[in-house]
Amino acid sequence: AAAEPPLRWEPRCRQQLRHLQDGARIAARLPPRLEGRWVSTGCEVRPGPEFLTRSYLFYANRLFKAYQFYYWDPSCRDPSYSLVIKGKLRLRQASWITRGATEADYHLHKVGIVFHSQKAMREVASWINQTSGEGCRGFLPPGRSWAPGALYELLSAKTERDCTAALGFAMHELSLVRVEKHYQPLVQPQQSGSRLVEELYLGDIHTDWAERLHYRPTGYQRPMQSAVHHVHPCPACGIIYRADEHHPPVLPGRAQLPLQLSGSWVSTRCEVRPAVLFLTRYFIFHGNNHTWEGYYYHYSDPLCQQPTFTIYASGHYTQGSPSSKVRGGTELAFKVTQARVTPMDQVTVTMLNSSEPGSCGLMSSWSAGVEQDITPSNGCLALGIKLPHTEYELFRMEQDSEERSLLYVGERPTDGSSPDSPEKRPTSYQAPLIQCAGAPEEFSNYVSLKYLGGKDASGSEALKPLPVAFVLSVALLVLRWD
């Protein structure tokens, strides 16, 4: 394992990462139990951008009824249209690609749409009439006036009519499922104990609009929570739970926060990237000189307990400007000028020692737990890292229900490429980071984190490492500055 972090490192940041590496007392049953209602915990942003909230109800007989509520704005206060989706879901086997997930098959019976304004009706009808086949061209005649509450059929399995493609609609998210349970401590002075929280992770949405109709997920989108067992307080949960296609949820107004990056930010959970990357992140932003440091701790398991390698990166970033494409977001450019890598298991050591001479540090010099500077070799080809390197980013800040600062960083391209041009700038976000310290002291000491993980072979539930060839293929395809 890596050395203990220096004492001067902010204890709350270290505590948060250790909490995550201890598994955060998370249980995930295979196969999962889905029965009941699951709701969004806030306004969600999908690539495009699309702003939406979701409310999904799963029945014991495998049928489901799902609501998706779409909005004009990133606060989910101005509804555009709602979809009501009915179908059947069959859980299959544990996923061999995404550890900890269950694969599923689904079949859609009906999809209906309710418009919440004349503008929404006109816009959607235009999309359908322009891009759909013969059977959908007359979906809504031009000039048709908006009828509040009217439900129009977009898809019917009986009539074999499907006019959903123009909306970029697919329910492939149901093909990858994971349910996590953990306990939230009760914070009120008069209470002791904890409260059960259940989270539903469904498959991620492809960042490229042209690919989303065909993409089979290997990562997750923002989790929904059980309508019964959710984190408290959750102002949005009850509003979304009570909503239907005729009465879309209108979430409480929230002040838009200016982007103030200075300080330290850390992951709130073990994060998953498409094609089997599990990681936690830790960033330090130095606002006085616009420099940044990032620590990426990679693992082979969905609880972030079995470390594979660590990346430290640093560089500088530009002054932000408001995004014209994603309201509420701020556009920045990040330059990566230095990087160091620490392999944490023998699989990664073998992979790096097998890399092309001169392409990743000193040839055949890698060993477990020993950090190496990859700046002189202009990065590490085996891990997809090029130096120097510029990325065009999207950031957003908000506060959670406990008034803690959250930082959303742009979602990585699903195909594993890098947002290395303004055209590839993200239009949606990764899981949020939480602020664990204010503006840091200016220091250059490398912060390494001692990995706390699975037991050893003697008493262990330790997870086996992935095959070398598989890890290498994943790294080449996916890792572009997570």
Coordinates of C-alpha atoms in Angstrom, one line a residue:
A1 CA 0.0 0.0 0.0
A2 CA 1.0 3.6 -0.5
A3 CA 2.5 5.6 2.4
E4 CA 0.4 7.5 4.9
P5 CA -0.6 11.0 3.8
P6 CA 1.3 13.9 5.4
L7 CA -0.3 15.2 8.7
R8 CA -0.8 18.6 7.1
W9 CA -3.3 17.1 4.7
E10 CA -6.9 18.1 5.5
P11 CA -8.2 15.4 7.8
R12 CA -11.8 15.6 6.5
C13 CA -10.6 14.8 2.9
R14 CA -8.7 11.8 4.1
Q15 CA -11.6 10.7 6.3
Q16 CA -14.0 10.9 3.4
L17 CA -11.9 8.8 1.1
R18 CA -11.2 6.2 3.8
H19 CA -14.9 6.0 4.5
L20 CA -15.5 5.2 0.8
Q21 CA -12.7 2.6 0.7
D22 CA -14.1 0.9 3.8
G23 CA -17.1 0.2 1.5
A24 CA -19.2 2.8 3.4
R25 CA -21.2 -0.1 4.8
I26 CA -22.8 -0.7 1.5
A27 CA -24.7 -3.9 0.7
A28 CA -25.6 -4.9 -2.9
R29 CA -27.7 -8.0 -3.4
L30 CA -27.5 -10.0 -6.6
P31 CA -30.0 -10.2 -8.2
P32 CA -31.5 -7.0 -6.9
R33 CA -35.0 -6.5 -5.6
L34 CA -36.7 -3.8 -7.7
E35 CA -40.3 -3.8 -6.4
G36 CA -41.6 -0.4 -5.4
R37 CA -41.2 3.2 -6.5
W38 CA -37.9 4.9 -7.2
V39 CA -37.5 8.6 -7.7
S40 CA -34.9 11.2 -8.7
T41 CA -33.5 13.2 -5.8
G42 CA -33.1 16.4 -7.8
C43 CA -33.0 17.8 -11.3
E44 CA -30.9 15.5 -13.6
V45 CA -28.8 16.6 -16.6
R46 CA -28.4 14.2 -19.5
P47 CA -26.1 14.8 -22.5
G48 CA -27.6 17.2 -25.0
P49 CA -28.3 18.8 -22.6
E50 CA -31.6 17.4 -21.4
F51 CA -33.1 18.3 -18.0
L52 CA -35.4 15.8 -16.4
T53 CA -36.7 14.0 -13.3
R54 CA -37.8 10.4 -13.1
S55 CA -40.2 8.3 -11.2
Y56 CA -40.2 4.5 -11.9
L57 CA -42.6 1.9 -10.4
F58 CA -41.7 -1.8 -10.6
Y59 CA -44.3 -4.4 -9.8
A60 CA -43.8 -7.9 -8.4
N61 CA -45.0 -9.5 -11.7
R62 CA -42.1 -7.8 -13.6
L63 CA -44.3 -5.1 -15.2
F64 CA -43.2 -1.5 -14.8
K65 CA -44.6 2.0 -15.2
A66 CA -42.1 4.8 -15.6
Y67 CA -42.5 8.6 -15.7
Q68 CA -39.9 10.9 -17.3
F69 CA -40.5 14.6 -16.9
Y70 CA -38.6 16.9 -19.2
Y71 CA -37.9 20.6 -18.6
W72 CA -36.7 23.7 -20.4
D73 CA -34.4 24.7 -17.5
P74 CA -31.7 23.2 -15.3
S75 CA -33.7 23.7 -12.1
C76 CA -36.6 21.6 -13.3
R77 CA -39.1 24.3 -12.7
D78 CA -40.5 24.8 -16.2
P79 CA -41.9 21.6 -17.6
S80 CA -41.8 20.9 -21.3
Y81 CA -43.3 17.4 -21.7
S82 CA -43.8 14.2 -19.8
L83 CA -43.5 10.6 -21.0
V84 CA -45.4 7.7 -19.5
I85 CA -43.7 4.4 -20.3
K86 CA -45.1 0.9 -19.7
G87 CA -43.4 -2.4 -20.2
K88 CA -41.9 -5.6 -18.7
L89 CA -38.5 -6.2 -17.3
R90 CA -36.7 -9.5 -16.8
L91 CA -33.6 -9.7 -14.7
R92 CA -30.9 -12.0 -16.1
Q93 CA -27.4 -12.9 -15.0
A94 CA -24.7 -11.0 -13.2
S95 CA -22.9 -8.7 -15.7
W96 CA -19.5 -10.1 -16.8
I97 CA -18.5 -6.6 -17.9
T98 CA -19.6 -4.3 -15.0
R99 CA -18.9 -6.1 -11.7
G100 CA -21.7 -5.8 -9.2
A101 CA -24.4 -5.2 -11.9
T102 CA -27.2 -7.4 -13.1
E103 CA -28.1 -7.5 -16.8
A104 CA -31.7 -7.3 -17.8
D105 CA -34.0 -7.6 -20.8
Y106 CA -37.0 -5.2 -21.2
H107 CA -39.9 -5.0 -23.6
L108 CA -41.9 -1.7 -24.1
H109 CA -45.7 -2.0 -24.4
K110 CA -46.6 1.7 -24.6
V111 CA -45.0 5.1 -24.5
G112 CA -47.3 8.2 -24.3
I113 CA -46.5 11.9 -24.3
V114 CA -48.2 14.8 -22.6
F115 CA -47.2 18.3 -23.7
H116 CA -47.2 21.1 -21.1
S117 CA -47.2 24.1 -23.6
Q118 CA -48.0 24.9 -27.2
K119 CA -44.2 25.5 -27.7
A120 CA -43.3 22.0 -26.5
M121 CA -46.0 20.5 -28.7
R122 CA -44.8 22.4 -31.8
E123 CA -41.1 21.6 -31.2
V124 CA -41.6 17.8 -30.6
A125 CA -44.1 17.5 -33.5
S126 CA -41.5 19.2 -35.7
W127 CA -38.8 16.7 -34.7
I128 CA -41.1 13.7 -35.3
N129 CA -42.4 14.9 -38.6
Q130 CA -38.9 15.7 -39.9
T131 CA -37.0 12.6 -38.8
S132 CA -39.5 9.7 -38.6
G133 CA -40.6 7.2 -41.1
E134 CA -43.8 7.1 -43.0
G135 CA -45.9 5.8 -40.1
C136 CA -45.0 8.8 -37.9
R137 CA -45.0 11.7 -40.4
G138 CA -48.5 12.7 -39.5
F139 CA -48.1 12.3 -35.8
L140 CA -49.4 15.8 -35.2
P141 CA -50.7 17.9 -38.1
P142 CA -49.1 21.4 -38.4
G143 CA -51.1 24.1 -36.5
R144 CA -52.7 21.6 -34.2
S145 CA -53.5 23.5 -31.0
W146 CA -52.3 22.3 -27.6
A147 CA -54.8 20.5 -25.5
P148 CA -53.8 20.5 -21.8
G149 CA -53.6 16.9 -20.4
A150 CA -54.1 15.2 -23.8
L151 CA -52.0 12.0 -24.0
Y152 CA -50.6 11.1 -27.5
E153 CA -49.3 7.7 -28.2
L154 CA -45.6 7.6 -29.3
L155 CA -45.1 3.8 -29.2
S156 CA -47.5 0.8 -29.2
A157 CA -46.3 -2.8 -29.3
K158 CA -49.8 -3.8 -30.5
T159 CA -49.8 -1.6 -33.6
E160 CA -46.0 -1.8 -34.0
R161 CA -45.8 1.9 -34.2
D162 CA -42.7 3.6 -32.8
C163 CA -42.2 7.4 -33.1
T164 CA -39.8 7.8 -30.2
A165 CA -36.5 7.9 -32.1
A166 CA -36.8 11.6 -32.9
L167 CA -36.7 12.3 -29.1
G168 CA -33.5 10.4 -28.7
F169 CA -35.6 8.1 -26.4
A170 CA -34.6 4.6 -25.4
M171 CA -34.9 2.7 -22.2
H172 CA -31.6 0.8 -22.5
E173 CA -30.8 2.1 -19.0
L174 CA -33.0 -0.8 -17.8
S175 CA -30.5 -3.3 -19.3
L176 CA -28.0 -2.7 -16.5
V177 CA -29.2 -2.6 -12.9
R178 CA -27.7 -2.4 -9.4
V179 CA -29.4 -1.7 -6.0
E180 CA -27.3 -0.5 -3.1
K181 CA -28.3 -0.3 0.6
H182 CA -26.6 1.6 3.3
Y183 CA -27.5 3.4 6.5
Q184 CA -27.7 7.2 7.0
P185 CA -26.8 8.3 10.5
L186 CA -29.5 10.4 12.2
V187 CA -28.1 13.8 12.9
Q188 CA -30.8 15.3 15.1
P189 CA -29.6 15.7 18.7
Q190 CA -32.6 13.9 20.2
Q191 CA -32.2 10.9 17.9
S192 CA -29.7 8.1 17.7
G193 CA -29.3 5.2 15.2
S194 CA -29.5 5.3 11.5
R195 CA -32.0 5.2 8.6
L196 CA -32.0 2.7 5.7
V197 CA -31.3 4.2 2.3
E198 CA -31.8 2.3 -1.0
E199 CA -30.4 3.5 -4.3
L200 CA -31.2 2.2 -7.8
Y201 CA -28.4 2.5 -10.4
L202 CA -29.5 2.2 -14.0
G203 CA -27.3 2.2 -17.1
D204 CA -25.7 5.3 -18.4
I205 CA -26.8 7.4 -21.4
H206 CA -24.3 7.7 -24.2
T207 CA -22.8 11.2 -24.5
D208 CA -23.1 11.1 -28.3
W209 CA -26.7 11.7 -29.3
A210 CA -26.3 9.6 -32.5
E211 CA -25.1 6.6 -30.4
R212 CA -27.6 6.6 -27.6
L213 CA -30.3 4.6 -29.4
H214 CA -27.9 1.7 -29.9
Y215 CA -25.7 1.9 -26.8
R216 CA -25.8 -0.9 -24.3
P217 CA -24.6 0.6 -21.0
T218 CA -21.5 -0.5 -19.0
G219 CA -21.7 2.4 -16.5
Y220 CA -24.4 4.1 -14.5
Q221 CA -26.3 7.4 -14.4
R222 CA -27.2 9.4 -11.3
P223 CA -28.9 6.9 -8.9
M224 CA -32.6 7.1 -8.0
Q225 CA -33.6 6.4 -4.5
S226 CA -36.4 4.4 -2.9
A227 CA -39.5 6.5 -2.3
V228 CA -39.7 4.8 1.1
H229 CA -36.1 4.5 2.0
H230 CA -34.3 7.7 0.9
V231 CA -31.8 10.2 2.3
H232 CA -33.4 12.8 4.5
P233 CA -34.0 15.6 4.0
C234 CA -34.9 15.3 0.3
P235 CA -37.1 18.2 -0.8
A236 CA -37.5 16.8 -4.3
C237 CA -38.4 13.2 -3.4
G238 CA -42.0 13.8 -2.2
I239 CA -42.8 16.2 -5.0
I240 CA -41.6 13.7 -7.7
Y241 CA -43.3 10.8 -5.9
R242 CA -46.7 12.6 -6.1
A243 CA -46.4 13.6 -9.7
D244 CA -47.8 12.0 -12.8
E245 CA -47.8 12.8 -16.5
H246 CA -50.6 15.4 -16.1
H247 CA -49.0 17.0 -13.0
P248 CA -45.2 17.2 -13.6
P249 CA -43.1 17.9 -10.6
V250 CA -41.9 21.5 -10.2
L251 CA -38.9 21.5 -7.9
P252 CA -38.2 24.2 -5.3
G253 CA -36.2 27.2 -6.5
R254 CA -32.5 27.2 -5.7
A255 CA -30.0 30.1 -5.8
Q256 CA -27.5 29.7 -8.5
L257 CA -24.0 29.6 -7.0
P258 CA -21.0 31.3 -8.6
L259 CA -18.1 28.9 -9.4
Q260 CA -15.6 29.2 -6.6
L261 CA -13.2 26.4 -7.1
S262 CA -10.5 27.2 -4.4
G263 CA -10.2 24.4 -1.9
S264 CA -10.3 20.6 -1.8
W265 CA -13.0 18.4 -3.3
V266 CA -13.5 14.7 -2.9
S267 CA -15.8 11.9 -4.3
T268 CA -19.0 11.2 -2.4
R269 CA -19.1 7.5 -3.5
C270 CA -17.2 4.9 -5.4
E271 CA -17.7 6.0 -9.0
V272 CA -18.2 3.9 -12.1
R273 CA -17.1 4.7 -15.6
P274 CA -18.2 2.9 -18.7
A275 CA -16.2 -0.2 -19.5
V276 CA -15.4 -1.2 -15.9
L277 CA -13.5 1.6 -14.3
F278 CA -14.1 2.1 -10.6
L279 CA -12.5 5.1 -8.9
T280 CA -12.5 7.9 -6.4
R281 CA -11.3 11.4 -7.1
Y282 CA -9.6 14.1 -5.0
F283 CA -9.0 17.6 -6.4
I284 CA -7.2 20.6 -5.0
F285 CA -7.7 24.0 -6.8
H286 CA -5.4 26.9 -6.0
G287 CA -7.4 30.0 -7.0
N288 CA -4.6 32.5 -6.4
N289 CA -2.6 31.2 -9.4
H290 CA -5.2 29.0 -11.2
T291 CA -3.3 25.8 -10.7
W292 CA -4.8 22.4 -9.9
E293 CA -3.9 19.0 -8.6
G294 CA -5.9 15.8 -9.1
Y295 CA -5.6 12.4 -7.6
Y296 CA -7.4 9.5 -9.2
Y297 CA -7.6 6.2 -7.2
H298 CA -8.6 3.3 -9.5
Y299 CA -10.0 0.0 -8.3
S300 CA -11.1 -3.4 -9.7
D301 CA -14.3 -3.7 -7.7
P302 CA -17.6 -1.7 -7.3
L303 CA -16.9 -0.9 -3.6
C304 CA -13.5 0.7 -4.3
Q305 CA -11.6 -1.7 -2.0
Q306 CA -9.2 -3.4 -4.4
P307 CA -6.7 -0.8 -5.7
T308 CA -5.2 -1.2 -9.1
F309 CA -3.4 2.1 -9.8
T310 CA -3.2 5.8 -8.8
I311 CA -2.7 8.8 -11.0
Y312 CA -1.6 12.2 -9.8
A313 CA -1.9 15.0 -12.3
S314 CA -1.4 18.7 -12.2
G315 CA -1.5 21.8 -14.4
H316 CA -3.4 25.1 -14.7
Y317 CA -6.8 26.2 -15.7
T318 CA -8.4 29.2 -17.3
Q319 CA -10.9 31.8 -16.0
G320 CA -14.4 30.4 -16.4
S321 CA -17.1 31.8 -18.6
P322 CA -20.9 31.0 -18.5
S323 CA -21.9 28.2 -20.8
S324 CA -24.3 29.2 -23.6
K325 CA -25.2 25.6 -24.3
V326 CA -25.8 24.2 -20.7
R327 CA -27.5 26.8 -18.6
G328 CA -26.1 27.0 -15.1
G329 CA -22.7 25.6 -16.2
T330 CA -19.3 27.3 -16.5
E331 CA -16.9 26.5 -19.3
L332 CA -13.2 26.2 -18.5
A333 CA -10.1 24.8 -20.2
F334 CA -7.7 22.6 -18.2
K335 CA -4.1 22.0 -19.1
V336 CA -2.4 18.9 -17.8
T337 CA 1.4 19.4 -17.7
Q338 CA 2.6 16.8 -15.2
A339 CA 1.6 13.3 -14.1
R340 CA 2.7 10.5 -11.9
V341 CA 1.5 6.9 -11.7
T342 CA 1.6 4.4 -8.9
P343 CA 0.7 0.8 -9.8
M344 CA -1.0 -0.9 -6.8
D345 CA -1.3 -4.5 -8.0
Q346 CA 0.8 -7.0 -9.9
V347 CA -1.6 -7.0 -12.9
T348 CA -1.0 -3.3 -13.5
V349 CA 2.7 -3.7 -12.9
T350 CA 2.9 -6.4 -15.6
M351 CA 0.8 -4.2 -18.0
L352 CA 3.1 -1.2 -17.5
N353 CA 6.3 -3.2 -17.8
S354 CA 5.0 -4.7 -21.1
S355 CA 4.3 -1.3 -22.6
E356 CA 6.3 0.1 -25.6
P357 CA 9.8 1.3 -24.6
G358 CA 9.7 5.1 -23.9
S359 CA 5.9 5.3 -24.0
C360 CA 5.3 5.1 -20.2
G361 CA 8.1 6.1 -17.8
L362 CA 11.3 4.1 -17.6
M363 CA 11.2 0.8 -19.4
S364 CA 10.6 -2.3 -17.2
S365 CA 11.1 -0.3 -14.1
W366 CA 7.5 -0.5 -12.6
S367 CA 6.9 -2.1 -9.2
A368 CA 3.8 -2.2 -6.9
G369 CA 3.4 0.7 -4.6
V370 CA 6.2 2.7 -6.2
E371 CA 5.3 6.0 -7.9
Q372 CA 6.9 7.0 -11.2
D373 CA 6.9 10.4 -13.0
I374 CA 5.5 9.9 -16.5
T375 CA 6.1 13.6 -17.6
P376 CA 9.5 12.8 -19.3
S377 CA 7.9 10.2 -21.5
N378 CA 5.1 12.7 -22.4
G379 CA 2.5 10.6 -20.6
C380 CA 1.7 6.9 -20.6
L381 CA 0.4 5.3 -23.8
A382 CA -0.8 2.2 -22.0
L383 CA -3.1 4.3 -19.8
G384 CA -4.2 6.7 -22.6
I385 CA -2.4 9.7 -21.0
K386 CA -0.8 12.3 -23.3
L387 CA 1.2 15.2 -22.0
P388 CA 0.9 18.1 -22.3
H389 CA -2.8 17.9 -22.8
T390 CA -5.7 20.4 -22.8
E391 CA -9.3 19.5 -22.0
Y392 CA -12.4 21.7 -22.5
E393 CA -14.5 21.3 -19.4
L394 CA -17.9 22.1 -17.9
F395 CA -18.3 22.8 -14.2
R396 CA -21.2 23.6 -11.9
M397 CA -21.6 24.2 -8.2
E398 CA -24.6 23.8 -6.0
Q399 CA -25.4 23.1 -2.3
D400 CA -27.0 19.9 -1.0
S401 CA -29.9 19.8 1.4
E402 CA -27.4 20.1 4.3
E403 CA -25.9 23.2 2.7
R404 CA -22.6 21.5 1.8
S405 CA -20.9 22.6 -1.4
L406 CA -21.0 20.2 -4.3
L407 CA -18.9 20.4 -7.5
Y408 CA -20.1 18.8 -10.7
V409 CA -17.4 18.2 -13.4
G410 CA -18.3 17.4 -17.0
E411 CA -19.1 13.9 -17.9
R412 CA -16.4 11.9 -19.8
P413 CA -17.2 10.9 -23.4
T414 CA -18.6 7.4 -23.3
D415 CA -16.3 6.2 -26.1
G416 CA -13.2 6.8 -23.9
S417 CA -11.9 9.8 -25.9
S418 CA -10.9 13.1 -24.5
P419 CA -12.8 16.5 -24.7
D420 CA -9.7 18.0 -26.3
S421 CA -11.6 20.5 -28.5
P422 CA -14.3 23.0 -27.8
E423 CA -16.7 20.9 -29.9
K424 CA -16.3 17.9 -27.6
R425 CA -16.9 19.9 -24.4
P426 CA -19.3 17.9 -22.1
T427 CA -23.0 18.8 -21.9
S428 CA -23.7 16.8 -18.8
Y429 CA -22.0 16.0 -15.5
Q430 CA -20.3 13.2 -13.5
A431 CA -21.2 12.3 -9.9
P432 CA -20.6 15.4 -7.7
L433 CA -17.6 16.0 -5.5
I434 CA -18.1 17.4 -2.0
Q435 CA -15.9 20.2 -0.6
C436 CA -13.8 18.8 2.2
A437 CA -11.6 21.8 2.8
G438 CA -11.5 25.5 2.0
A439 CA -8.7 27.3 0.1
P440 CA -5.5 25.1 0.7
E441 CA -2.1 26.2 1.8
E442 CA 0.2 26.4 -1.2
F443 CA 2.2 23.2 -1.0
S444 CA 3.7 20.8 -3.5
N445 CA 4.0 17.7 -1.4
Y446 CA 2.4 14.7 -3.2
V447 CA -0.6 13.5 -1.2
S448 CA -0.8 9.7 -1.3
L449 CA -3.6 7.8 0.4
K450 CA -3.2 4.5 2.2
Y451 CA -5.5 2.0 0.6
L452 CA -7.8 0.3 3.1
G453 CA -9.2 -2.7 1.3
G454 CA -10.1 -6.3 1.2
K455 CA -8.7 -9.0 3.5
D456 CA -5.7 -11.0 2.3
A457 CA -6.0 -14.6 1.0
S458 CA -6.0 -16.1 4.5
G459 CA -9.4 -14.9 5.5
S460 CA -10.5 -13.2 2.6
E461 CA -13.3 -12.1 0.4
A462 CA -10.7 -10.3 -1.7
L463 CA -11.7 -9.9 -5.3
K464 CA -9.5 -11.4 -8.0
P465 CA -7.7 -9.0 -10.3
L466 CA -8.9 -8.7 -13.9
P467 CA -6.8 -10.4 -16.6
V468 CA -3.9 -8.4 -17.9
A469 CA -5.1 -8.3 -21.4
F470 CA -8.6 -7.1 -20.3
V471 CA -7.2 -4.4 -18.1
L472 CA -5.0 -3.2 -20.9
S473 CA -7.8 -3.1 -23.4
V474 CA -10.0 -1.2 -21.0
A475 CA -7.2 1.3 -20.2
L476 CA -6.5 1.9 -23.9
L477 CA -10.2 2.4 -24.7
V478 CA -11.4 4.3 -21.7
L479 CA -9.0 6.2 -19.4
R480 CA -8.8 9.8 -20.6
W481 CA -8.5 11.8 -17.4
D482 CA -11.5 10.4 -15.5

